[in-house]
Short mmCIF file of C-alpha atoms in Angstrom, two decimals:
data_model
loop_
_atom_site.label_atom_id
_atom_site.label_comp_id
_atom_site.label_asym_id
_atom_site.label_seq_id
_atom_site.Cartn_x
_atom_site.Cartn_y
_atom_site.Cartn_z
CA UNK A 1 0.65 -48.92 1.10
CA UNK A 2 -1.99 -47.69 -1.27
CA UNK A 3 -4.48 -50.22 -2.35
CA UNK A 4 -4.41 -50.88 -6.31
CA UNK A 5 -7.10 -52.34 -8.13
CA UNK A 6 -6.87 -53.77 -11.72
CA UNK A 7 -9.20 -53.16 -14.52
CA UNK A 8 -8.78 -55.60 -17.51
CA UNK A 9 -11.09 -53.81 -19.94
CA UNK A 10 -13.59 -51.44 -20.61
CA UNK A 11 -16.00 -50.38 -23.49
CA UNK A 12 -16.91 -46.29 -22.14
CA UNK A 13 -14.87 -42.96 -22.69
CA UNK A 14 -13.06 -42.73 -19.34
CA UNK A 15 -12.58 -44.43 -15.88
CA UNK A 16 -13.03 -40.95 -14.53
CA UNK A 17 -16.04 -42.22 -12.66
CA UNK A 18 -14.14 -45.43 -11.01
CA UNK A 19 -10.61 -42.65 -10.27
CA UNK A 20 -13.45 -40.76 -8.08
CA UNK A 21 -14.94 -43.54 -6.43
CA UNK A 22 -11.32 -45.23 -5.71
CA UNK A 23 -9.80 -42.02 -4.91
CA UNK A 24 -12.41 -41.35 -1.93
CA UNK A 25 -11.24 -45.18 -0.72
CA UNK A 26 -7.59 -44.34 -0.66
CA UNK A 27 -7.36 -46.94 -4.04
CA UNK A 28 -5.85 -46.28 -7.45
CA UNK A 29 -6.07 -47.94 -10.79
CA UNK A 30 -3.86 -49.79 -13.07
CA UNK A 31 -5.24 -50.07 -16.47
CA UNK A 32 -3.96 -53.02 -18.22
CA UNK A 33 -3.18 -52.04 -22.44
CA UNK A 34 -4.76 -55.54 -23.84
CA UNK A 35 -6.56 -57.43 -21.36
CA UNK A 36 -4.63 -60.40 -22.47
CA UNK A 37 -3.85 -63.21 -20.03
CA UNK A 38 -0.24 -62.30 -19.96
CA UNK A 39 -0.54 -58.63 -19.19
CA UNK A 40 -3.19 -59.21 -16.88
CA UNK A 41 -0.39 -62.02 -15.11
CA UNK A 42 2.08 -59.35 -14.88
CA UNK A 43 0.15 -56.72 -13.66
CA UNK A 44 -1.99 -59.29 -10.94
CA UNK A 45 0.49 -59.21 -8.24
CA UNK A 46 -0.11 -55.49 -7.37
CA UNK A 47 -3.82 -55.87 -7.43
CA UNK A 48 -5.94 -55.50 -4.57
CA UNK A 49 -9.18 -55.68 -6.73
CA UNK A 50 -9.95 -56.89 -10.19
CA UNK A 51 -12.49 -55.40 -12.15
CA UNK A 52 -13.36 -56.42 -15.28
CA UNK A 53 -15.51 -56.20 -18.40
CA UNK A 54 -14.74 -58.60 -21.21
CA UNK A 55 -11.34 -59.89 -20.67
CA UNK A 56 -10.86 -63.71 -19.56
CA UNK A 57 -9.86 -63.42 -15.59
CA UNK A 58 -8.46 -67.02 -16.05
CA UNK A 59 -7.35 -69.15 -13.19
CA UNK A 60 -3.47 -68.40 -14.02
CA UNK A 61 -4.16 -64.69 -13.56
CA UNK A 62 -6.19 -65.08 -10.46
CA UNK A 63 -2.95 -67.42 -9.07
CA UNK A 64 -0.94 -64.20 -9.79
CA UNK A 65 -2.35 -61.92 -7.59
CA UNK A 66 -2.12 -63.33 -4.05
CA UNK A 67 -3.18 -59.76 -2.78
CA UNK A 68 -6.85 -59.84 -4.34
CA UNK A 69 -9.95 -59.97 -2.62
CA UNK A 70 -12.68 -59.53 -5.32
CA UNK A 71 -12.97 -59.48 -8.88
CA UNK A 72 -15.73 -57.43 -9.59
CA UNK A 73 -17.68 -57.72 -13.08
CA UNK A 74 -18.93 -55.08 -15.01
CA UNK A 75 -22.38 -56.32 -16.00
CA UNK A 76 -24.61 -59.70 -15.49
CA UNK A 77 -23.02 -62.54 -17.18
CA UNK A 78 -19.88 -64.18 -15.25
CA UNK A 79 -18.63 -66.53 -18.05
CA UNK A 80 -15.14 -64.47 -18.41
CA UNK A 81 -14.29 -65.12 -14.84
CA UNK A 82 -12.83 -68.15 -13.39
CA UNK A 83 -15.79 -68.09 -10.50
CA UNK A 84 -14.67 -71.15 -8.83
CA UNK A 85 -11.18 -70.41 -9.23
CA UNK A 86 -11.85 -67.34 -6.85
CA UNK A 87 -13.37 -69.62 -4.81
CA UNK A 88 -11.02 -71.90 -4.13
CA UNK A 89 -8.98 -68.57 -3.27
CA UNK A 90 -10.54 -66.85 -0.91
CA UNK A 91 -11.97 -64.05 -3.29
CA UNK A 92 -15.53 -62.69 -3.20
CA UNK A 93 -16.56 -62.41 -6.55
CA UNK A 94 -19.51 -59.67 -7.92
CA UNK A 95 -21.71 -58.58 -10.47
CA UNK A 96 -24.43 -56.06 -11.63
CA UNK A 97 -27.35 -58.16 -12.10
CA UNK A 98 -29.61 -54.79 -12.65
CA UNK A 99 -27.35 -53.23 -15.17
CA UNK A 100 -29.08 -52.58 -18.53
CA UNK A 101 -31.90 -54.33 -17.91
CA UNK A 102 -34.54 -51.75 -19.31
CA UNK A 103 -31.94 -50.91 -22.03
CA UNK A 104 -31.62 -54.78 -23.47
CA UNK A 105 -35.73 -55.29 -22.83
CA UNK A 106 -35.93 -52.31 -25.03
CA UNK A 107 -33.58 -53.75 -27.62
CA UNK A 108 -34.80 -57.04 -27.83
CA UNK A 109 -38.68 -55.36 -27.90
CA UNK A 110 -37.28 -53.19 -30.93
CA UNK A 111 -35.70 -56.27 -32.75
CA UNK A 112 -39.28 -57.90 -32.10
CA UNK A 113 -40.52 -55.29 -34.34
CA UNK A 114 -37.69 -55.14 -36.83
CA UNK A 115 -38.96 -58.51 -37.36
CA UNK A 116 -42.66 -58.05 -37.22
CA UNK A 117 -42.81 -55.08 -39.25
CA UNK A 118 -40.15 -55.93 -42.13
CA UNK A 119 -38.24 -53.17 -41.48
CA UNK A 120 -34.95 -54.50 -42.09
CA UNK A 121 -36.34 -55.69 -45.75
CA UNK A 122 -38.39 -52.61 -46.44
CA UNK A 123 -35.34 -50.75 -45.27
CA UNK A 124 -32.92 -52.27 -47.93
CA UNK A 125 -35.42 -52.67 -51.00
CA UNK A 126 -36.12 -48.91 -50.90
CA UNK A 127 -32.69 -47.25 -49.76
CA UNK A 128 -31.84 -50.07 -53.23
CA UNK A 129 -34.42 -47.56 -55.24
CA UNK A 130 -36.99 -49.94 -54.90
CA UNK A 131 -40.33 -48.92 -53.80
CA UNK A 132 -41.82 -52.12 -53.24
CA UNK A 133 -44.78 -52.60 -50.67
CA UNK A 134 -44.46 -56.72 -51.49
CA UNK A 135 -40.38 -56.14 -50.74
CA UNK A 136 -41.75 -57.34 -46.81
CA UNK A 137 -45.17 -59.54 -47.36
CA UNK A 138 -46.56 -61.69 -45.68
CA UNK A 139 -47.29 -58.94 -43.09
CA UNK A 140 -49.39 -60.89 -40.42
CA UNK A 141 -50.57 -58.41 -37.78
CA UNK A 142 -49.12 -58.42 -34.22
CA UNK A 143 -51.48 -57.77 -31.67
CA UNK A 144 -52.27 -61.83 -30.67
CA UNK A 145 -49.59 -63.69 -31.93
CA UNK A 146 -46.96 -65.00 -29.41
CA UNK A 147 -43.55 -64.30 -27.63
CA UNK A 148 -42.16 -67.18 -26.07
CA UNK A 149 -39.33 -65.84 -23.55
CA UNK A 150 -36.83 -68.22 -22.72
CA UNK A 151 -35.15 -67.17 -19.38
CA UNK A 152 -37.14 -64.56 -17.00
CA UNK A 153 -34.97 -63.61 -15.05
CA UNK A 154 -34.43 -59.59 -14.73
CA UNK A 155 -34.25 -58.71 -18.29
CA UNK A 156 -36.78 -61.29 -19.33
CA UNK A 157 -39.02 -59.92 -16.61
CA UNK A 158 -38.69 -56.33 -17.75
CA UNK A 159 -39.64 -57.07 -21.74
CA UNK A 160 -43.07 -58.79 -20.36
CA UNK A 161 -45.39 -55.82 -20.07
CA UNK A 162 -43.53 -54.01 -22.73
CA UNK A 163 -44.66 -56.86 -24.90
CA UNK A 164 -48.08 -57.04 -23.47
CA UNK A 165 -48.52 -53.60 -24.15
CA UNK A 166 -48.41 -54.46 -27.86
CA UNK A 167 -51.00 -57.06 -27.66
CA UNK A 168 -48.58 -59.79 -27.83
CA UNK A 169 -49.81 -62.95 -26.12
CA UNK A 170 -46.46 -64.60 -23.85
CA UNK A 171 -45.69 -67.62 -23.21
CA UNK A 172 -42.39 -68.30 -20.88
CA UNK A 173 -40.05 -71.24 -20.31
CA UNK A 174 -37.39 -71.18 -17.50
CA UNK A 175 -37.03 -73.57 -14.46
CA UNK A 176 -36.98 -70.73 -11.99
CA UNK A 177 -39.95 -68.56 -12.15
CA UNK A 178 -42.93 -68.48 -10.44
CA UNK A 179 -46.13 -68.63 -12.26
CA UNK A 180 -47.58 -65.92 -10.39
CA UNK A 181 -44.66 -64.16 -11.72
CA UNK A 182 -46.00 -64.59 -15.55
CA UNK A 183 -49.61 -64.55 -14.58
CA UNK A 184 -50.69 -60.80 -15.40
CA UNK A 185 -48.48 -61.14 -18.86
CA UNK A 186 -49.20 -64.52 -19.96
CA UNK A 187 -48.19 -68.30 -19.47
CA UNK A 188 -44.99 -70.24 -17.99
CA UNK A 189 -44.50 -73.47 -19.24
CA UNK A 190 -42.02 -76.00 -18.27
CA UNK A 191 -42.32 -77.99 -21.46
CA UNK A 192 -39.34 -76.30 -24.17
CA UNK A 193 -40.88 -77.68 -27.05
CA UNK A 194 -44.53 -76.84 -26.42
CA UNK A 195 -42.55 -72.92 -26.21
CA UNK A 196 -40.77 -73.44 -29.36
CA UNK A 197 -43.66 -75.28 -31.53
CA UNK A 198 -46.16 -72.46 -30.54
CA UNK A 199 -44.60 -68.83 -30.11
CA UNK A 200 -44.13 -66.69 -33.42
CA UNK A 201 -41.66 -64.83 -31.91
CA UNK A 202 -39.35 -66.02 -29.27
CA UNK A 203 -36.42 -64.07 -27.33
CA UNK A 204 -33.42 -65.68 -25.39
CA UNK A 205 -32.67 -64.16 -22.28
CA UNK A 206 -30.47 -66.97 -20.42
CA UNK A 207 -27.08 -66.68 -19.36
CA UNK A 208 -24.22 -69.26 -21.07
CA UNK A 209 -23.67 -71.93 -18.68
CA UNK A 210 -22.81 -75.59 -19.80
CA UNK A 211 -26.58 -75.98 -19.94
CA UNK A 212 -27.38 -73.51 -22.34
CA UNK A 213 -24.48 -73.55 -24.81
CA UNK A 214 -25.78 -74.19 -28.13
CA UNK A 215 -29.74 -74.57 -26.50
CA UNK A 216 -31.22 -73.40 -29.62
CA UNK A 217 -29.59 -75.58 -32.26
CA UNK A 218 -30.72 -78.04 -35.78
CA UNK A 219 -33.51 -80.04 -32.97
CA UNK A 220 -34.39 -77.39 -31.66
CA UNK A 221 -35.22 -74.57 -34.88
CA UNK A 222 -37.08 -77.63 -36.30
CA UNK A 223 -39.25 -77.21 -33.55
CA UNK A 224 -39.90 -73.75 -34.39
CA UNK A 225 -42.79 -72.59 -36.75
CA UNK A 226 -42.13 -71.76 -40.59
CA UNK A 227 -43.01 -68.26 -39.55
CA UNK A 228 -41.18 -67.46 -36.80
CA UNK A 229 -38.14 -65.45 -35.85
CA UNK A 230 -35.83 -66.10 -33.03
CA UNK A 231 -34.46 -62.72 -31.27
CA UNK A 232 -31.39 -63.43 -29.02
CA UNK A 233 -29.64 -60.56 -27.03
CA UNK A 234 -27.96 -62.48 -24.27
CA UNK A 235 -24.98 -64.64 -25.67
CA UNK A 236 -24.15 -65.56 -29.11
CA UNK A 237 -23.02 -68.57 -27.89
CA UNK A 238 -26.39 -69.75 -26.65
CA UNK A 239 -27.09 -70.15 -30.26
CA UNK A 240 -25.35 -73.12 -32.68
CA UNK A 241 -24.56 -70.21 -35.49
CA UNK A 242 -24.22 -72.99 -38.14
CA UNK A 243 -27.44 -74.91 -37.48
CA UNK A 244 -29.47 -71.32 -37.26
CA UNK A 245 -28.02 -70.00 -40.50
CA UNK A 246 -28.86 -73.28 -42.61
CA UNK A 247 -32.92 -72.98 -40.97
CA UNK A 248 -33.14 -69.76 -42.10
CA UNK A 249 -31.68 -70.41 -45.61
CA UNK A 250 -34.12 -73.53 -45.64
CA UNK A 251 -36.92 -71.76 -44.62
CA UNK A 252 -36.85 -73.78 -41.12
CA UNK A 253 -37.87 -70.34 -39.72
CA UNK A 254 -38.63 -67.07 -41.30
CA UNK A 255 -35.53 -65.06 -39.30
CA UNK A 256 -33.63 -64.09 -36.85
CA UNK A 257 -32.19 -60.80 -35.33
CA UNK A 258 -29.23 -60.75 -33.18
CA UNK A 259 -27.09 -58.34 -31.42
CA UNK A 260 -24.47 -61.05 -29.69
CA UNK A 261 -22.55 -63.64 -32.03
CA UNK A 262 -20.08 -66.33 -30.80
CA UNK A 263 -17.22 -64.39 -31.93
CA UNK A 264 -17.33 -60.35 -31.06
CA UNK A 265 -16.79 -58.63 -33.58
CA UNK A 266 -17.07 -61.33 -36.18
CA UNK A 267 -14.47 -62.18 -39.28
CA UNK A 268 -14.59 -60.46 -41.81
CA UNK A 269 -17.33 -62.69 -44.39
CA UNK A 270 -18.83 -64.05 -41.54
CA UNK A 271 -21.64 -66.66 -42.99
CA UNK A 272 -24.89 -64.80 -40.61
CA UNK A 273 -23.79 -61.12 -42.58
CA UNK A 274 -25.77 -60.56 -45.20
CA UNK A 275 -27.90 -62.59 -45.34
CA UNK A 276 -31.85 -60.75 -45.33
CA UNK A 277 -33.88 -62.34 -42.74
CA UNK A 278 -30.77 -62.41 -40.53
CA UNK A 279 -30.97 -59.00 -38.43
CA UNK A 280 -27.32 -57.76 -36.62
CA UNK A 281 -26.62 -55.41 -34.03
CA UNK A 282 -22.99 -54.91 -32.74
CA UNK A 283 -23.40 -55.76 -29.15
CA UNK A 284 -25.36 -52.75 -28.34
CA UNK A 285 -28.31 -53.76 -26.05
CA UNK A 286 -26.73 -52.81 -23.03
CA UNK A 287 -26.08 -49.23 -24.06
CA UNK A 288 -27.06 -45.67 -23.07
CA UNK A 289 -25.17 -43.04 -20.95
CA UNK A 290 -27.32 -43.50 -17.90
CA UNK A 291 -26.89 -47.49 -17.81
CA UNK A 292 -22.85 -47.09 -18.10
CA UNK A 293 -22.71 -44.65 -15.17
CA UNK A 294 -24.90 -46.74 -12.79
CA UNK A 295 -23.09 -49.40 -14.15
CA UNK A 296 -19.25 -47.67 -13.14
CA UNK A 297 -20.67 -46.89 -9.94
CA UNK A 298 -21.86 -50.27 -8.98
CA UNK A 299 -19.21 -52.11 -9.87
CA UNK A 300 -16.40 -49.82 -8.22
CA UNK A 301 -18.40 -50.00 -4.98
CA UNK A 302 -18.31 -53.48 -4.59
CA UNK A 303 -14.68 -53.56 -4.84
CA UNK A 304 -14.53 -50.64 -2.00
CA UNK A 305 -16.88 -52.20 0.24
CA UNK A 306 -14.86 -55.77 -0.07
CA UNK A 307 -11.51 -52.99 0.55
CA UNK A 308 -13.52 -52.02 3.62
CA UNK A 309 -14.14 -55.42 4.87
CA UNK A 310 -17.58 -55.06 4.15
CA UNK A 311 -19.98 -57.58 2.52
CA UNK A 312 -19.93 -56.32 -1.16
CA UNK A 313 -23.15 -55.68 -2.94
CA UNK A 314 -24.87 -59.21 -5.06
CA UNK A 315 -21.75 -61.40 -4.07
CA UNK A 316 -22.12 -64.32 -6.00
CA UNK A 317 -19.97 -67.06 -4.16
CA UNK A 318 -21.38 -66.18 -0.10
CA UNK A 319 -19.67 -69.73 0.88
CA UNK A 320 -16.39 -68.28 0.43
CA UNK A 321 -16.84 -66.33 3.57
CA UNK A 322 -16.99 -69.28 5.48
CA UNK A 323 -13.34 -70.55 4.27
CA UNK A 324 -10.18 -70.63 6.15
CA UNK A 325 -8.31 -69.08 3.15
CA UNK A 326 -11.10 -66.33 3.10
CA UNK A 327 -9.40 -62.83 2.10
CA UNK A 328 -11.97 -60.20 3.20
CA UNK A 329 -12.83 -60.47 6.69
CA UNK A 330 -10.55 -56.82 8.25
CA UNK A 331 -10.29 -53.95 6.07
CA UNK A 332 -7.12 -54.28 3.58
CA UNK A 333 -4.40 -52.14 4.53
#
C-alpha cells in the first residue's frame, strides 16, 4: 500500500521539494484545496502523515485519520495543532525550531530601525511632496539606548549581537535563559516591568501559549516609556490590538511596527492601518528562498523518519513513545 501523507497548506511555489523527498520514501502527497476542517476530515483517513503550515489540525481531524503517525509543522510555533490531541493518539508530533531564525532577527533588527530612524514618516512626508527634515523629529541617536527582548529563545538569541553591533544596550526578560547566555550582549532580568519601564525599544519574541496571549496589553504599554516603540514579529495575538492602538493614539508610547496581527490578512479598514507611528509588514519575517527550502526539507524528513520507525528530528511530545496506543514503533507499511 503506498504511504500518503497530507499537507493542509502551504505559502511557497511548489511541493516539488517534499514530491522528491516522499518519492525516495515510497510516500505520496495529497494536497488538500482549503485547509478547512472539513476537507482536511475527509481527506484524514488516507493519511499516513500530516504536514502542515497554517491550517487548524483540530482534534476532529486528527480523530479522522486513524492511520497517522506524525503531524509535522512547517515552522516554530505549534498553536494550529491540537498537540495534546496527538498525544492522547499515539502521534509524534514535530517542528522546525531553527527555521527562519536569522531571517525574523533580521526583520525585527530592520523594524528596530524603521523605528529609530523615522523612516516610515520620512518615507510618506516626502513620497507626499514634502521635503520636510522635522516630518521625523525628535531623532534621539541610537548607539546607548535600550532593547528589551522579551523571549530568547532561538530567534531572540540570534537578534542579540546584531543589536549589539549597533551600540544598542539589551536588556532581556524570559524565565528560561541563562544569564551567562545574555552576559556578552547585555542584561536578563526576571522582573517584566523593570524591562518595560526602562528599554526604548523592545521586541517580542515568545510563542502564544495561554500565558502570553494578550502579554503586552493597557497595564502593560503604561509601563512603557513615552518614547518607546514596541516591535513584535512572533504572534499578533501576543499583543491586545485594541489596548496598543489607543497608547499609541494617546501618546502612551511613541509606536509600534508589526509584521503579525491577530487576524492574517486583516479586514479591510482594519483600526492599526494607517495610522503613522503604527509600522505593518504582511507576515514576512520568515521569508527568503534559502529559509523555505531548509524549511521543506526539514519538515518532510521528520515525517519519513517517523514512516521509517525512526525517532523524528525535535519531536515535541517524547512521552508519547512510552504509550500503549503509541503509532511509530515498526516502520509503516
Amino acid at each position: 500500500m503506498t504511504l500518503k501523507v497530507l499537507v493542509t497548506d502551504y505559502n511557497w511555489p511548489s511541493l516539488a521539494i517534499e514530491t522528491e523527498v516522499f518519492r525516495a520514501a515510497g510516500a505520496e502527497l495529497i494536497v488538500s484545496e482549503t485547509g478547512a476542517e472539513a476537507d482536511l476530515v475527509r481527506l484524514a483517513p488516507q493519511a499516513d502523515a500530516i504536514l502542515t503550515c497554517w491550517k487548524l489540525v483540530t482534534p476532529a481531524v486528527l480523530d479522522a485519520a486513524p492511520r497517522c503517525r506524525i503531524v509535522s509543522r512547517y515552522g516554530v510555533g505549534l498553536d494550529n495543532i491540537a498537540v495534546q490531541h496527538a498525544t492522547d493518539l499515539g502521534m509524534w508530533v514535530t517542528n522546525v525550531p531553527d527555521y527562519c531564525m536569522e531571517e525574523v532577527s533580521d526583520h525585527a533588527m530592520a523594524l528596530l530601525l524603521a523605528c529609530a530612524r523615522r523612516v516610515p514618516l520620512f518615507s510618506a512626508a516626502t513620497q507626499a511632496g514634502v521635503w520636510n527634515l522635522k516630518a521625523g523629529w525628535p531623532l534621539p541617536r541610537l548607539r546607548g539606548q535600550t532593547l528589551g527582548i522579551i523571549g530568547f529563545g532561538r530567534i531572540g538569541k540570534a537578534l542579540a549581537p546584531k543589536a549589539a553591533g549597533f551600540g544598542l544596550k539589551l536588556l532581556v526578560y524570559s524565565p528560561h535563559a541563562r544569564p551567562e547566555e545574555v552576559a556578552p550582549y547585555g542584561e536578563l532580568t526576571n522582573d517584566l516591568g523593570h524591562l518595560l519601564s526602562t528599554a526604548d525599544y523592545i521586541s517580542l519574541h515568545v510563542p502564544l501559549t495561554d500565558a502570553t496571549r494578550g502579554l503586552i496589553n493597557a497595564t502593560t504599554l503604561r509601563q512603557m516609556k513615552p518614547s518607546a516603540f514596541l516591535i513584535n514579529t512572533s504572534r499578533g495575538a501576543v499583543i491586545d490590538e485594541a489596548a496598543l492602538l489607543e497608547a499609541v493614539q494617546q501618546k502612551v508610547i511613541a509606536g509600534a511596527a508589526l509584521d503579525v496581527l491577530t487576524q492574517e490578512p486583516p479586514a479591510p479598514g482594519h483600526p492599526l492601518m494607517g495610522q503613522p507611528n503604527i509600522t505593518l509588514t504582511p507576515h514576512a519575517a520568515f521569508y527568503s528562498e534559502a529559509a523555505i527550502e531548509e524549511l521543506q526539507h526539514k519538515a518532510a524528513e521528520h515525517v519519513v523518519q517517523a514512516l521509517r520507525g525512526e525517532v523524528p528530528g525535535n519531536v515535541i511530545n517524547p512521552q508519547v513513545r512510552q504509550q500503549a496506543n503509541f503509532r511509530a514503533g515498526t516502520p509503516a507499511q
